[in-house]
Each structure stands twice: as C-alpha cells, then as structure tokens.
mmCIF file with all atom_site columns, C-alpha atoms in Angstrom:
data_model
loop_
_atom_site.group_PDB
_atom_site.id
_atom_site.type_symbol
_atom_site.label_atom_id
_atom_site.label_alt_id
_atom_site.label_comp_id
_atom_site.label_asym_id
_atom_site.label_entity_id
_atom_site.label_seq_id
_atom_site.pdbx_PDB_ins_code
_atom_site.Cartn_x
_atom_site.Cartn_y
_atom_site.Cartn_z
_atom_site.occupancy
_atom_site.B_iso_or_equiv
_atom_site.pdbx_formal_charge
_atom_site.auth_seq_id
_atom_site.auth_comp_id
_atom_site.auth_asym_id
_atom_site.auth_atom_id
_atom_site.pdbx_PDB_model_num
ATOM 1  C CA . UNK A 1 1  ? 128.692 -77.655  85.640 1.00 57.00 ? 40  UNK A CA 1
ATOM 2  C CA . UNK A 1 2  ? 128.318 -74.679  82.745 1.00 73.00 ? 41  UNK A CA 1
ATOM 3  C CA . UNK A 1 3  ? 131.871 -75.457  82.403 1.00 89.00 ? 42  UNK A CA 1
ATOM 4  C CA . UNK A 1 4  ? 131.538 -78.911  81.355 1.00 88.00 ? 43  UNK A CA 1
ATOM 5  C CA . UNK A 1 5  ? 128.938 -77.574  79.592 1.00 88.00 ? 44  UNK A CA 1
ATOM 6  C CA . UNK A 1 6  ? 131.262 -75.304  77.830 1.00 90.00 ? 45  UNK A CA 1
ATOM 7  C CA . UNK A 1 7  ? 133.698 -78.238  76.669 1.00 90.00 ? 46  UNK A CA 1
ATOM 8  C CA . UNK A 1 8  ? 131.132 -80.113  75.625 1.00 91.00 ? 47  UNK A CA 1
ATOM 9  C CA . UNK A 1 9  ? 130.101 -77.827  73.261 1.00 92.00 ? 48  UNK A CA 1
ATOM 10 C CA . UNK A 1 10 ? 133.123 -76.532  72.432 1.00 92.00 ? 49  UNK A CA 1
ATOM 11 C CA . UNK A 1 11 ? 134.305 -79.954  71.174 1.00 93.00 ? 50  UNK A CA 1
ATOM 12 C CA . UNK A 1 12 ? 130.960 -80.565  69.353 1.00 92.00 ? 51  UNK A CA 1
ATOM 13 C CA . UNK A 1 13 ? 132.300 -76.904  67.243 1.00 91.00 ? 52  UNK A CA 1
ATOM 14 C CA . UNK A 1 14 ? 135.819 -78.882  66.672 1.00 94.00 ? 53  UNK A CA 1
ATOM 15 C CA . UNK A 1 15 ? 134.411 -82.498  65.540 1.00 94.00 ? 54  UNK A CA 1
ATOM 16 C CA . UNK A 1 16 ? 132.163 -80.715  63.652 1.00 91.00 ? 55  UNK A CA 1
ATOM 17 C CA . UNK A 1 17 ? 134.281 -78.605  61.679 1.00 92.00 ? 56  UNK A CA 1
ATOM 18 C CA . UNK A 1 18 ? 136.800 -81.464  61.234 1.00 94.00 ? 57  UNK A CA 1
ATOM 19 C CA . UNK A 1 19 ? 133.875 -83.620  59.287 1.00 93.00 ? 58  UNK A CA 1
ATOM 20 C CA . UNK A 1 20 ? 132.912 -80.752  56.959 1.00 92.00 ? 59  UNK A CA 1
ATOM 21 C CA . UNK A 1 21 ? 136.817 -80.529  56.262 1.00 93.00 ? 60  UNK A CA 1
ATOM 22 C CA . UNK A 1 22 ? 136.824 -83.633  55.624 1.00 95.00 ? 61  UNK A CA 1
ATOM 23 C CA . UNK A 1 23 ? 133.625 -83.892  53.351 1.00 93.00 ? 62  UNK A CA 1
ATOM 24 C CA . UNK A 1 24 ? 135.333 -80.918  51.419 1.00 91.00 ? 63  UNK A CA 1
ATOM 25 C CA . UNK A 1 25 ? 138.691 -83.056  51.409 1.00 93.00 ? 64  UNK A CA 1
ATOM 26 C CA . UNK A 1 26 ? 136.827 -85.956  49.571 1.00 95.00 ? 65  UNK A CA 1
ATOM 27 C CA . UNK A 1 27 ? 134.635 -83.635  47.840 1.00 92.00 ? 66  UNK A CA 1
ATOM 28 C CA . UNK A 1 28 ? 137.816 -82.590  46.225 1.00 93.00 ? 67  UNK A CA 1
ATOM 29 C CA . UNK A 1 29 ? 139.094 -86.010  45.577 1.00 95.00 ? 68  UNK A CA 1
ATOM 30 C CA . UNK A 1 30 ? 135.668 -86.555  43.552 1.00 94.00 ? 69  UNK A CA 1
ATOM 31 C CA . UNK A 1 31 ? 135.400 -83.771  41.386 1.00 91.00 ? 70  UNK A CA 1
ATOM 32 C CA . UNK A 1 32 ? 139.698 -84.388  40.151 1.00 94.00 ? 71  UNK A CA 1
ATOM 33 C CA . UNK A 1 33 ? 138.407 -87.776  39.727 1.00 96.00 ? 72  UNK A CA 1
ATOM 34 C CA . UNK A 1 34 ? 135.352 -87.221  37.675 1.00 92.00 ? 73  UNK A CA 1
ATOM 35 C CA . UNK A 1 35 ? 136.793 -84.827  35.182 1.00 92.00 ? 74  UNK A CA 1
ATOM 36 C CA . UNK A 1 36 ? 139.840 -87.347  34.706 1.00 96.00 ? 75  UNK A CA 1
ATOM 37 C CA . UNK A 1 37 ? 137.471 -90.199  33.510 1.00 94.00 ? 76  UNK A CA 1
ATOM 38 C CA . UNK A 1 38 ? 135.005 -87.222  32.064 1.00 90.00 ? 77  UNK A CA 1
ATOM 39 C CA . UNK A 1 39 ? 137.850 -85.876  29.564 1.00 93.00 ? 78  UNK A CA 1
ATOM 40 C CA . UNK A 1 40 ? 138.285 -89.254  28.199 1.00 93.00 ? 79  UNK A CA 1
ATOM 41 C CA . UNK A 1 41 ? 137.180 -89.698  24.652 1.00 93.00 ? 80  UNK A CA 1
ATOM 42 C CA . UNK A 1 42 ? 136.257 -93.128  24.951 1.00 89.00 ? 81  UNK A CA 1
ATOM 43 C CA . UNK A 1 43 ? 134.911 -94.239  28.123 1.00 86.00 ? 82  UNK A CA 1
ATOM 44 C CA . UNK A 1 44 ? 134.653 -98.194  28.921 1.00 87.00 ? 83  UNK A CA 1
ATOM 45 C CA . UNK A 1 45 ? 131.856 -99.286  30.644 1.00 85.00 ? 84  UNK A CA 1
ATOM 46 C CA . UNK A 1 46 ? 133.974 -99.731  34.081 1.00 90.00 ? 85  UNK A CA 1
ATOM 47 C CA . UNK A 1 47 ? 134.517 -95.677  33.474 1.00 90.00 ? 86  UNK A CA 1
ATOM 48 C CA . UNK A 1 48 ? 130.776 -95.126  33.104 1.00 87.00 ? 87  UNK A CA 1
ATOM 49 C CA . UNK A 1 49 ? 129.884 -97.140  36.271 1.00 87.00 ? 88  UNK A CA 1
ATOM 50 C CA . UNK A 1 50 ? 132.542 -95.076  38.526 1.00 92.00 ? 89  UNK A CA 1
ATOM 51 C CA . UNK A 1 51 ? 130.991 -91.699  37.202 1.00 89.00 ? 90  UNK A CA 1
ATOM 52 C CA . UNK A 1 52 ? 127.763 -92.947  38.093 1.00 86.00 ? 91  UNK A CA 1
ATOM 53 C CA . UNK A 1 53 ? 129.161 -93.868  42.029 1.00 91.00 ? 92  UNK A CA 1
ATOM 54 C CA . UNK A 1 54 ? 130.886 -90.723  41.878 1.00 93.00 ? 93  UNK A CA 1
ATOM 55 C CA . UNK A 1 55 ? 128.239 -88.618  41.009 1.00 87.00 ? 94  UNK A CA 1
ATOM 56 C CA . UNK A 1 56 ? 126.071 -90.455  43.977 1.00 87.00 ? 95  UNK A CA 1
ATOM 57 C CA . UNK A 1 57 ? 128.939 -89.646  46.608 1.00 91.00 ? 96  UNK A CA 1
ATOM 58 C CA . UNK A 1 58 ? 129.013 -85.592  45.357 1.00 89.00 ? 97  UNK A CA 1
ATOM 59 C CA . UNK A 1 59 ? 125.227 -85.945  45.568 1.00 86.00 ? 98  UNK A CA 1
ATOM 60 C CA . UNK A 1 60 ? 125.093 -87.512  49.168 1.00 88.00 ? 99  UNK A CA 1
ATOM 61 C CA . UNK A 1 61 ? 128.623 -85.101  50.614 1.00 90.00 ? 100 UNK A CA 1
ATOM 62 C CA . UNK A 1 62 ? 126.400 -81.699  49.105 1.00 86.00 ? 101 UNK A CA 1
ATOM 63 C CA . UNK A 1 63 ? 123.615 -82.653  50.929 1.00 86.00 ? 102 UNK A CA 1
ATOM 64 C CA . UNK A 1 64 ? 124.922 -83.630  54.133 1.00 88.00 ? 103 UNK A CA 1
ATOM 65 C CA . UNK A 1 65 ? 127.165 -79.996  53.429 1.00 86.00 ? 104 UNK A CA 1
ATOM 66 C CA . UNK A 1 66 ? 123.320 -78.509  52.878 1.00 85.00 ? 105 UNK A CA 1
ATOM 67 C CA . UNK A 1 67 ? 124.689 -77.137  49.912 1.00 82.00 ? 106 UNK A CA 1
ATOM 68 C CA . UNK A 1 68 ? 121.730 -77.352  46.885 1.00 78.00 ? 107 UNK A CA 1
ATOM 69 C CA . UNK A 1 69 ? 122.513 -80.231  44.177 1.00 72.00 ? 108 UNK A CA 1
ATOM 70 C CA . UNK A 1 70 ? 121.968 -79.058  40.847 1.00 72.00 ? 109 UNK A CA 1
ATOM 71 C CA . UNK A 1 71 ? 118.848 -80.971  38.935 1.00 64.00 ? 110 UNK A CA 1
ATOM 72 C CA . UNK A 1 72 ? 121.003 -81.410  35.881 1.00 57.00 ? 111 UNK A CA 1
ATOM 73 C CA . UNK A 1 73 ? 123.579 -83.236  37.786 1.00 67.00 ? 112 UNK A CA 1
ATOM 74 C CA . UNK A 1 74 ? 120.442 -85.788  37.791 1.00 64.00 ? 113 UNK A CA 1
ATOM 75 C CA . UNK A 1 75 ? 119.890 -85.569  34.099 1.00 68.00 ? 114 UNK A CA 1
ATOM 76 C CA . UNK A 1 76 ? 123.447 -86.256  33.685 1.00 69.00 ? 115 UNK A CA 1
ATOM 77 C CA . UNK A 1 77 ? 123.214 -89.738  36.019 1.00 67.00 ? 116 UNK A CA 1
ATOM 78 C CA . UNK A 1 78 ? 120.145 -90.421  34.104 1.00 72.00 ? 117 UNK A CA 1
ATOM 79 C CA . UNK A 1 79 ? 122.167 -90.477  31.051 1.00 74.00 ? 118 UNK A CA 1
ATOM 80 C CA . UNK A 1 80 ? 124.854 -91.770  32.354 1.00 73.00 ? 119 UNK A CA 1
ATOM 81 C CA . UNK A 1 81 ? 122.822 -94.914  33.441 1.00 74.00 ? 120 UNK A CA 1
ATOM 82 C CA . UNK A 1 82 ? 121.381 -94.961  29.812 1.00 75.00 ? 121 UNK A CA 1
ATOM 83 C CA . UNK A 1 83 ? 124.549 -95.024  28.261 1.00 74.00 ? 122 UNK A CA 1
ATOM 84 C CA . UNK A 1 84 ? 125.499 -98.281  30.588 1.00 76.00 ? 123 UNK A CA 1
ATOM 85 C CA . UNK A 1 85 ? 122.440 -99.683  29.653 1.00 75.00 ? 124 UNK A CA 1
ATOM 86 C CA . UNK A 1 86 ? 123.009 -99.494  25.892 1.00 67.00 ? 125 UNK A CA 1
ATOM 87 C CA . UNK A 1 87 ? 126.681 -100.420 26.228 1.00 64.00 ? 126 UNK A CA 1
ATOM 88 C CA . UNK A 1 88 ? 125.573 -103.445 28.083 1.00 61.00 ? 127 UNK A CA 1
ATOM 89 C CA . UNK A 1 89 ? 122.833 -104.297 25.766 1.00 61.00 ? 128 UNK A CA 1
ATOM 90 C CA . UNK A 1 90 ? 125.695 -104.069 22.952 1.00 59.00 ? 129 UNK A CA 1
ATOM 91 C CA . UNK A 1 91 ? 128.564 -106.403 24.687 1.00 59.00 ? 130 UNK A CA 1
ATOM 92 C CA . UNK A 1 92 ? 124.988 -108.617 25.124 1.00 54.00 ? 131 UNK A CA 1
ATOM 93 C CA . UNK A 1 93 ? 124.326 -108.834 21.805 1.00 51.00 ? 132 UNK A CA 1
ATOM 94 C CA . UNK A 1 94 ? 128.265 -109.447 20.861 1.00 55.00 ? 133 UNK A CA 1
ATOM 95 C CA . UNK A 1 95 ? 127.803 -112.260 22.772 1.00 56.00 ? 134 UNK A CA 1
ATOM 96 C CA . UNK A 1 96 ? 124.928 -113.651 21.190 1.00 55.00 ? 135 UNK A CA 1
ATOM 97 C CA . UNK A 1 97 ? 126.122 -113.591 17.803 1.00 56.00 ? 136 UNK A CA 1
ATOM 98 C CA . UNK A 1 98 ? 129.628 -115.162 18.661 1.00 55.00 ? 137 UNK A CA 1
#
C-alpha cells in the first residue's frame, strides 16, 4: 500500500512540475509578445486590446506561479484601458462627423 502511495505522489511531483514548465513556457511566449507590440510607435487599437489580454494572462500565470505581481503592472492596464477608451471615443466621434 505505501508503495502505491509512493507513485502516487511521485507522479503528483512530475504533473506538477510539467504545469509550472509549462506556465513558464507561455509566460515566455507573453512577455516576447508584449514587448513586440510595446516597441511599436504607433499602436492601433487591436494592439492596445491584446496588451491589455496579455497583461491579464502574465497577471493570472504569476499568481498561479505564487510569484508577487507588481502594482504598477496595474497602473499600466489602467492606462492601457484609458488609452482604448479615448481611442474609441475618437474613431466615435470620426464617425459622427462623417
């Protein structure tokens, strides 16, 4: 019995350790991504709306890591969301007057 005991656990260790590799795989993917559409000097409001999903994924794969997410990264969403808000108001506006 302790031995199936034993493989249970020991399995647990592997599954385990394959899902923080792979939460460090994507984590990856994310931050390549991010500072691709971040280094643009114009971003479009599609750009703006995949930082903002992006930034949600980094904040939901640190936590479940248990690694601390930084308050400013929240700032930055706030602004981020701002920014989309204003652009849309804009294109809104465009609209209006054509």
């Amino acid at each position: 019995m302790e031995t199936k005991k034993s493989q249970i656990y020991s399995r647990a260790v592997e599954l385990t350790e394959f899902i923080e590799f792979k939460y460090l795989s994507i984590l990856e993917d994310i931050l390549v991504e991010e500072a691709q559409i971040s280094s643009k000097p114009v971003k479009t409001t599609e750009d703006l709306l995949r930082l903002v999903g992006l930034k949600a994924m980094k904040k939901h794969i640190l936590e479940e890591l248990g690694v601390p997410y930084k308050e400013y990264e929240d700032e930055l969403l706030e602004e981020l969301l701002d920014e989309i808000s204003i652009t849309v108001d804009k294109s809104e506006y465009a609209e209006m007057e054509t």
